[in-house]
XYZ file of C-alpha atoms in Angstrom:
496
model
C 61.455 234.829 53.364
C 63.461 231.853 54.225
C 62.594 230.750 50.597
C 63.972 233.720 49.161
C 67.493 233.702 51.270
C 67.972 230.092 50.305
C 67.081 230.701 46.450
C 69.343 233.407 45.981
C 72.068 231.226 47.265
C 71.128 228.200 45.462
C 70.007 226.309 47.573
C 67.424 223.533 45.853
C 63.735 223.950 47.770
C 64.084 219.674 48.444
C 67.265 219.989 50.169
C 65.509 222.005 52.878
C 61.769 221.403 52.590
C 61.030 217.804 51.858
C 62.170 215.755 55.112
C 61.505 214.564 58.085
C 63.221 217.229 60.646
C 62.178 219.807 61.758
C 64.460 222.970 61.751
C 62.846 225.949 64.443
C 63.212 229.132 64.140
C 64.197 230.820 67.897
C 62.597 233.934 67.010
C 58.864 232.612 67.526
C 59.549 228.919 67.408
C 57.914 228.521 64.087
C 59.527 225.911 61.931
C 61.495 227.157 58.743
C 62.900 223.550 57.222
C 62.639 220.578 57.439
C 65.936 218.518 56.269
C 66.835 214.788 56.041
C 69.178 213.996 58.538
C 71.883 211.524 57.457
C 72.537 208.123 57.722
C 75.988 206.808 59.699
C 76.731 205.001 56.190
C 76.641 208.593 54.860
C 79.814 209.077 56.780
C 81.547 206.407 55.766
C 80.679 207.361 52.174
C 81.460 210.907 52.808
C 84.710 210.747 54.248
C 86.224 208.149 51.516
C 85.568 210.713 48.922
C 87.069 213.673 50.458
C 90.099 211.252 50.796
C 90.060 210.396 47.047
C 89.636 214.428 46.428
C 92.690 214.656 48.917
C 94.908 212.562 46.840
C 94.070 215.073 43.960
C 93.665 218.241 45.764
C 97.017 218.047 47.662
C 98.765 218.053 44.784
C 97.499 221.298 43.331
C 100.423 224.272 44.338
C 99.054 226.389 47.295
C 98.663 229.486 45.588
C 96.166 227.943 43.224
C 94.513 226.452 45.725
C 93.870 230.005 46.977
C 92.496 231.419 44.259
C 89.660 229.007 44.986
C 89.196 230.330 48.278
C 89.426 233.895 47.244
C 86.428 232.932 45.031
C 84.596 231.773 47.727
C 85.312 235.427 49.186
C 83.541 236.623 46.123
C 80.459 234.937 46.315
C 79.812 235.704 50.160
C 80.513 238.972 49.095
C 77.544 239.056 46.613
C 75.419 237.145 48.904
C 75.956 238.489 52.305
C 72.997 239.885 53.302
C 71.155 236.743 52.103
C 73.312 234.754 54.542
C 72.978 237.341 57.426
C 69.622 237.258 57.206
C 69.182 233.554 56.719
C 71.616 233.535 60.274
C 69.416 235.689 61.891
C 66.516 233.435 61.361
C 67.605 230.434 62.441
C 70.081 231.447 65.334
C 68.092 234.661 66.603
C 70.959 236.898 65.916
C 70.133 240.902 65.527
C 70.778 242.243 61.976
C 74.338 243.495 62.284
C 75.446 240.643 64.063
C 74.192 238.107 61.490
C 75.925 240.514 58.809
C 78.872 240.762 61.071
C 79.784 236.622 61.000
C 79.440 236.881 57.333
C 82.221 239.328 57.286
C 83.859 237.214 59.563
C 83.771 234.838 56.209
C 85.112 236.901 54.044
C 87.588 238.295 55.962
C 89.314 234.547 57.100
C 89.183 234.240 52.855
C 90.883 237.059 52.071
C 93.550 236.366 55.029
C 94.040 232.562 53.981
C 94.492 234.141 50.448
C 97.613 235.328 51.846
C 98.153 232.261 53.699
C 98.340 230.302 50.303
C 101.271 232.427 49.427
C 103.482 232.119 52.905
C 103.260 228.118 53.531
C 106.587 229.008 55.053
C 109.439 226.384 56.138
C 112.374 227.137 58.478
C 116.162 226.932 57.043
C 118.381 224.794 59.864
C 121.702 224.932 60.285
C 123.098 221.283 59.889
C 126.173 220.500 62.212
C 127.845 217.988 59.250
C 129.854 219.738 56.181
C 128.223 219.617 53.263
C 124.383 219.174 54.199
C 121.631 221.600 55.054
C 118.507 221.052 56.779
C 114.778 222.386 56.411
C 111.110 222.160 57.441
C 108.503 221.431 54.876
C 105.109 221.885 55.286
C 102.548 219.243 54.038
C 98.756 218.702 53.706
C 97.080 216.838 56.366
C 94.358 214.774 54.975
C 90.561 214.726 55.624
C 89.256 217.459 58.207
C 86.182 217.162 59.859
C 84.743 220.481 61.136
C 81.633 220.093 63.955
C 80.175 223.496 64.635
C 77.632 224.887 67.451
C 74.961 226.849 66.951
C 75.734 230.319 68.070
C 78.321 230.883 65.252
C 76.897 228.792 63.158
C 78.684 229.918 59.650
C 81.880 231.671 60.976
C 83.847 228.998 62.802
C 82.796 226.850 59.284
C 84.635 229.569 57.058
C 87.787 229.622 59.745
C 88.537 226.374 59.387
C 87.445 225.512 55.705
C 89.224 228.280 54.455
C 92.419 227.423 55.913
C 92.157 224.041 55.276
C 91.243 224.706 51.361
C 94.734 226.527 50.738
C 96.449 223.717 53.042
C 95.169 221.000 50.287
C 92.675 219.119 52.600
C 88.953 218.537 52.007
C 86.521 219.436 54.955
C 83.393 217.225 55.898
C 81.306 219.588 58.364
C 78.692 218.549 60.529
C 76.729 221.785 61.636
C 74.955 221.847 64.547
C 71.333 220.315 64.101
C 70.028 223.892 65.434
C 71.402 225.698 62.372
C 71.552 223.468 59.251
C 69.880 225.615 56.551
C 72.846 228.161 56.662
C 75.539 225.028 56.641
C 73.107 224.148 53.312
C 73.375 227.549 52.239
C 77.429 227.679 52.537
C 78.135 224.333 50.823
C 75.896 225.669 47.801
C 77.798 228.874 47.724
C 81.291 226.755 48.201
C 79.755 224.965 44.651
C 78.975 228.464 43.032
C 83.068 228.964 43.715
C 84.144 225.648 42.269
C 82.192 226.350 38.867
C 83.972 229.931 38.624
C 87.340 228.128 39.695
C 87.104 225.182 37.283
C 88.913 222.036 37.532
C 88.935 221.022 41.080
C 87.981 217.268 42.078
C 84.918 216.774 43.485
C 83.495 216.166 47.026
C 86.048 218.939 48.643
C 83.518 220.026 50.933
C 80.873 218.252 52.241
C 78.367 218.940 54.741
C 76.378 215.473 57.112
C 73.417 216.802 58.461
C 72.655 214.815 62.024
C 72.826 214.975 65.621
C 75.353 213.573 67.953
C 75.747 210.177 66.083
C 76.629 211.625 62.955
C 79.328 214.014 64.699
C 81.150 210.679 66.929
C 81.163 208.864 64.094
C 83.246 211.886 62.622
C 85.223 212.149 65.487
C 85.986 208.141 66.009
C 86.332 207.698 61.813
C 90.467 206.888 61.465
C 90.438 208.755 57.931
C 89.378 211.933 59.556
C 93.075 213.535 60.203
C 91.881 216.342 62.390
C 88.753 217.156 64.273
C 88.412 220.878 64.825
C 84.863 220.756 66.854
C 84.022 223.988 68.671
C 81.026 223.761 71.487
C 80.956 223.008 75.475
C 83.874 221.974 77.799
C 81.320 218.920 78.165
C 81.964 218.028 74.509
C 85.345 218.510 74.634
C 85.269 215.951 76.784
C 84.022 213.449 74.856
C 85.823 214.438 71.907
C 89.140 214.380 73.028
C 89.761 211.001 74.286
C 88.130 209.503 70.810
C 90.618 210.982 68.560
C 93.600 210.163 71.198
C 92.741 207.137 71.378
C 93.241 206.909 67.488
C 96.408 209.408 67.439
C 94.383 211.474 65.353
C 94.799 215.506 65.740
C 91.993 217.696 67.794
C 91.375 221.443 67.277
C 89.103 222.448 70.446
C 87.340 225.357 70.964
C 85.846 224.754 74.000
C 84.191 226.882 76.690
C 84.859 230.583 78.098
C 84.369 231.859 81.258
C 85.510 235.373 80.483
C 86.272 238.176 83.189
C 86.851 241.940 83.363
C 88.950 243.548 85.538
C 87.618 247.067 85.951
C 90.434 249.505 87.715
C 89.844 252.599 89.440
C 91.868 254.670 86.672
C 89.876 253.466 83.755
C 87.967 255.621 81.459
C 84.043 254.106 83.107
C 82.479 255.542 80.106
C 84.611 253.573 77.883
C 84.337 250.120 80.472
C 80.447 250.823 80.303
C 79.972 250.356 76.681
C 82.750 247.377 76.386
C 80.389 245.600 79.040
C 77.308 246.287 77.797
C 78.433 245.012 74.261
C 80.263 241.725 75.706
C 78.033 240.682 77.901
C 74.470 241.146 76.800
C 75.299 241.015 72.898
C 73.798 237.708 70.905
C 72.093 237.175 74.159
C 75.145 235.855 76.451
C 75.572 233.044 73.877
C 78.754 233.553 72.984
C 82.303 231.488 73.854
C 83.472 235.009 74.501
C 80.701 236.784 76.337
C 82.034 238.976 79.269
C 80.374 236.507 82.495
C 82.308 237.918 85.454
C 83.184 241.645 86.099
C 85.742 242.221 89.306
C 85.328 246.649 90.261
C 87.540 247.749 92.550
C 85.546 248.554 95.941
C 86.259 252.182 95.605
C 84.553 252.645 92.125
C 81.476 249.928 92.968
C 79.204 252.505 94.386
C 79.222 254.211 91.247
C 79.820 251.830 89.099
C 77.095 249.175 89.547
C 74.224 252.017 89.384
C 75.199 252.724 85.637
C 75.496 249.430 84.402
C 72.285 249.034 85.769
C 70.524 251.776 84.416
C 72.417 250.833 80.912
C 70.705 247.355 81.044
C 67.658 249.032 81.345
C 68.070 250.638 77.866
C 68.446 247.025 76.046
C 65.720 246.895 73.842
C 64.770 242.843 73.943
C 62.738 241.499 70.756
C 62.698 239.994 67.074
C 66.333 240.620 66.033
C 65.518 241.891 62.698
C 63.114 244.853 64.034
C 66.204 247.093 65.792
C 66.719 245.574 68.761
C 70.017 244.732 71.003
C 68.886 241.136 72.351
C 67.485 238.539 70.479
C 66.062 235.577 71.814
C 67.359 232.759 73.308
C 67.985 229.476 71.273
C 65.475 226.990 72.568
C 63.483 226.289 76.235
C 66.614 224.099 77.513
C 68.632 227.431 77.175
C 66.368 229.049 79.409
C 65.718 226.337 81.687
C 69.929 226.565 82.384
C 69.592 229.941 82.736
C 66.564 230.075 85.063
C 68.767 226.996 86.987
C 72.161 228.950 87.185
C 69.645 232.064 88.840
C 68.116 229.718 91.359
C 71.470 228.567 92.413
C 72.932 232.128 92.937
C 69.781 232.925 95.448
C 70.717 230.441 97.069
C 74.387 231.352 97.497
C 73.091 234.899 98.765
C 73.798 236.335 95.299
C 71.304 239.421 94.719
C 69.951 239.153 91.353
C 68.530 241.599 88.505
C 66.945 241.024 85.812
C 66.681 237.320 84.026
C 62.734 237.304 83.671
C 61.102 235.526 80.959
C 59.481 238.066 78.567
C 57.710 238.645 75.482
C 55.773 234.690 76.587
C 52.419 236.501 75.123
C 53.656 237.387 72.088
C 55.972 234.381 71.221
C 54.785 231.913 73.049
C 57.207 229.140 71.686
C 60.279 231.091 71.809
C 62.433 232.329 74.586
C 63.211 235.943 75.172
C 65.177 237.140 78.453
C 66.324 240.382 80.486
C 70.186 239.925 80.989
C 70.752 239.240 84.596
C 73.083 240.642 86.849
C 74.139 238.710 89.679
C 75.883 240.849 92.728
C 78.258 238.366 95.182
C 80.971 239.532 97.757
C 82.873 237.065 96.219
C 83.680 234.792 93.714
C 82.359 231.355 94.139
C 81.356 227.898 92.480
C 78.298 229.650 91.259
C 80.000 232.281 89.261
C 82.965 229.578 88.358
C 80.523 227.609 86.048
C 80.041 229.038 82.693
C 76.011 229.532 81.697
C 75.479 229.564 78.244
C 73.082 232.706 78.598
C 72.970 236.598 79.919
C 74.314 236.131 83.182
C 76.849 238.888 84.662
C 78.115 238.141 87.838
C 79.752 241.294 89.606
C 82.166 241.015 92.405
C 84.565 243.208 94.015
C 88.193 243.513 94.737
C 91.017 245.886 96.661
C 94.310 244.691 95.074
C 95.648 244.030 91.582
C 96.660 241.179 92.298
C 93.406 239.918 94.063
C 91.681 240.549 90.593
C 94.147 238.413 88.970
C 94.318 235.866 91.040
C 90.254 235.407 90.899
C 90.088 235.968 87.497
C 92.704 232.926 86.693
C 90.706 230.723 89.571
C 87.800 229.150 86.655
C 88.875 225.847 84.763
C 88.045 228.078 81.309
C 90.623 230.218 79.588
C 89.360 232.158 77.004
C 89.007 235.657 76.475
C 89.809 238.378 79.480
C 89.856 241.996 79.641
C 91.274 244.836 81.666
C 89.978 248.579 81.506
C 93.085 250.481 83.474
C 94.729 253.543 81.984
C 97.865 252.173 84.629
C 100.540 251.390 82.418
C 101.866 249.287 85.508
C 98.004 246.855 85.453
C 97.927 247.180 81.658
C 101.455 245.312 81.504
C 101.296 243.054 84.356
C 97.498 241.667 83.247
C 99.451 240.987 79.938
C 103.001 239.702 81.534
C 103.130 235.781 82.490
C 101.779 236.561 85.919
C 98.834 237.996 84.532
C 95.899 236.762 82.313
C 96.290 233.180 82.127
C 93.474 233.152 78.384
C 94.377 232.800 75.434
C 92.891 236.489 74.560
C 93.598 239.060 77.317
C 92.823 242.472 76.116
C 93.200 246.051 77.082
C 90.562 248.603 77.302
C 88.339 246.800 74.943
C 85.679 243.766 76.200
C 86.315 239.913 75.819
C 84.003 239.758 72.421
C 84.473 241.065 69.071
C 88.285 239.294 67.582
C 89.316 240.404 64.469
C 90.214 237.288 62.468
C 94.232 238.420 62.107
C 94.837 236.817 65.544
C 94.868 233.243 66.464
C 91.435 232.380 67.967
C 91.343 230.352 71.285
C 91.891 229.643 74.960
C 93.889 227.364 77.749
C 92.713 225.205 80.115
C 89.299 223.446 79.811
C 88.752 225.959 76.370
C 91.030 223.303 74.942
C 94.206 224.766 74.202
C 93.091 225.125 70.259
C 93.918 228.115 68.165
C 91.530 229.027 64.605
C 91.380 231.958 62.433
C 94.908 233.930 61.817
C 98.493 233.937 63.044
C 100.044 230.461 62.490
C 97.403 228.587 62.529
C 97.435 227.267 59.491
C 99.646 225.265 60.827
C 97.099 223.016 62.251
C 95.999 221.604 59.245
C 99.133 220.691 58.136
C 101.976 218.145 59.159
C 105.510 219.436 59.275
C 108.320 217.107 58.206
C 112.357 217.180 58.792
C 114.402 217.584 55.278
C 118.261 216.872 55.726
C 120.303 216.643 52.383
C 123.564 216.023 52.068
C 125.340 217.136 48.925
C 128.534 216.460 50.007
C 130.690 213.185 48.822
C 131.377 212.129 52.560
C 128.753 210.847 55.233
C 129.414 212.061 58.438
C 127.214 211.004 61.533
C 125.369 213.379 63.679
C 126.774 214.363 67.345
C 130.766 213.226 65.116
C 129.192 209.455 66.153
C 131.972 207.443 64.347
C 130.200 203.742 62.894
C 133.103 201.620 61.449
């Protein structure tokens, strides 16, 4: 099957069959590739050719440049269910989810299509007669993209496709859990350049490796920005390395995402937004719903139905109909099992989290999502685990909710299910939801690629995807021009 996928998108059988690592499948563990991991003088080599296709590329007018990407657009569009299948394979998404991120692609191309058309500057009023002022916008230079596992293609096409109609080249190091589909994407990036024609080479490349490969991306003074998505841990590391270098970071960091579920919501509604957000791709996602505050008057009935509604997830092989795919490998699990052990132990009652399906996949890692009941919030529920993990608590005043939801170091996504037009506007006023996403009656997961993508705090303040954040990949520069036959000084500063 894997064969097959990777054919289709022309991929060449030695670029995923013929070395020395081996690339598991989560589903049963089996392995599905094996690649050749790079060398660090790969990087080196890598990165001064995307700065010689800068020097070319930048010069090519935006709009052009587009038409490149909205190629791109075109070929995931004739190979998406090759993609969403090969995504589903080796990151143990369901069906419609791996189909989903490779919408995700060809939605960001369609929107940075549009992008390529509205690299807009800002007209300034210039205090001297007879000058005018102006912003320009300019390309940035080489952008390295490092990517984590659980959207292993869609934070890729966010960034490249942006960065393509902004006249930079992207080097991407996937994560080493999901190479074959960063394989698959740079061979369907190629099948756009020969339909788009003259375009200098090396544009996008991919470095297969581990950690090594992705510092040396990060420390490299070429690389103008590092947009690297994965744990606040990361982040961490990351940071500092391109600071220390004044080079430009794009973090997408860790989520710690909470519900606030009023007593005038629609529950019918607030059941299906939490059953989607937090038990969907198996809790492994940035924006997976991980706390849920009820108000004490609605628990009683509440928590029952939630219950019984995890009971109905049908856990197995995400490409035979199921809800909940597996986890991504044994260290997933072991956090999980960890993160469980800890909430006993802070008098949390637990349901669910139980190893299944061991008999049947052996070397792969299937879970019930857990639901963790506390009387309130604490450091357990304040860490983020990667994994299915709900942790329910309960509140009596608005403000209560707010205040615990805002009291985690993360800042991504948040949700509130009120129909209180009072809540609704206060959890979205600058008292309320202190994320970078805060949404009304719908769940922390599921962004549409129109708005700008991130979070505050320890999420690391970066925004992908749509808005302005183009603007990211670009550096902005101060035009003054005086047309006039005099030259007056700025602030009527009189020199001589």
């Amino acid at each position: 099957m894997i064969k097959q996928y990777m054919s289709a998108m022309g991929v060449k059988e030695e670029h995923y069959q013929n070395g020395n690592f081996d690339v598991n499948s989560p589903i049963d563990g089996s392995v599905i590739g094996k690649i050749t991991l790079d060398s660090m003088d790969a990087v080196d080599t890598s990165i001064a050719n995307a700065k010689k296709a800068f020097k070319e590329w930048r010069t090519v007018p935006a709009p052009r440049r587009g038409e490149l990407v909205r190629l791109l657009g075109e070929v995931l569009r004739e190979h998406k269910e090759d993609l969403g299948m090969l995504v589903s394979f080796e990151a143990g998404k369901i069906k419609e989810e791996g189909l989903g991120e490779v919408q995700e692609m060809i939605d960001i191309c369609d929107f940075a299509v549009g992008v390529s058309r509205q690299i807009y500057g800002l007209t300034i009023a210039s205090e001297r007669p007879g000058h005018h002022m102006r912003e320009t916008w300019h390309p940035l230079g080489v952008i390295g993209v490092i990517s984590a596992f659980n959207f292993p293609v869609a934070v890729w096409s966010w960034n490249t496709a942006l960065a393509i109609v902004c006249g930079n080249p992207v080097v991407w190091k996937p994560s080493e859990k999901a190479p074959l589909v960063a394989l698959a994407c740079q061979a369907m990036f190629e099948k756009a350049l020969a339909k788009f024609g003259d375009v200098p080479q090396h544009l996008s490349q991919v470095l297969l490796g581990k950690t090594d490969i992705g510092n040396a991306l990060v420390e490299h003074k070429e690389v103008a920005l590092v947009s690297a998505t994965g744990s606040t841990r990361m982040g961490r590391a990351v940071g500092p390395k391109v600071a220390n270098r004044f080079g430009r970071c794009l973090l997408e960091l860790g989520g710690n995402n909470a519900m606030i579920l009023a007593p005038s919501a629609d529950l019918d509604l607030a059941l299906r937004g939490i059953l989607f957000s937090a038990v969907g791709t198996a809790g492994q996602r940035c924006t997976t719903l991980r706390r849920l505050f009820v108000h004490e008057s609605i628990k009683d009935d509440m928590l029952p139905r939630i219950k019984s509604a995890y009971e109905t997830v049908t856990i197995g092989h995400p490409l035979e109909g199921n809800l909940v795919g597996p986890l991504i490998d044994e260290d997933s699990f072991n956090s999980m099992q960890d993160a469980l052990k800890k909430a006993r132990e802070a008098g949390g009652t637990v349901t669910g989290g139980e190893r299944v399906l061991a008999d049947r996949y052996p070397n792969a890692y299937y879970v019930t999502p857990a639901i963790v009941e506390f009387d309130e919030q604490n450091d357990v529920a304040r860490n983020e685990t990667f994994a299915p993990i709900l942790y329910v608590m309960t509140y009596q005043t608005f403000d209560d909710a707010i205040e615990m939801q805002n009291d985690v170091p993360q800042g991504l996504s948040s949700c509130v299910f009120t129909n209180d037009l009072r809540e609704a506007e206060t959890f979205l006023s600058d008292r309320g939801s202190d994320c970078g996403i805060a949404n009304v009656n719908i769940g922390t997961s599921g962004a549409e690629i129109g708005g700008a993508f991130g979070g505050e705090k320890e999420t690391g303040g970066g925004r992908e995807s749509g808005s302005d954040a183009w603007k990211a990949y670009m550096r902005r520069q101060t035009n003054t021009i005086n047309y006039s036959k005099e030259l007056p000084l700025a602030q009527g500063i009189s020199f001589g």
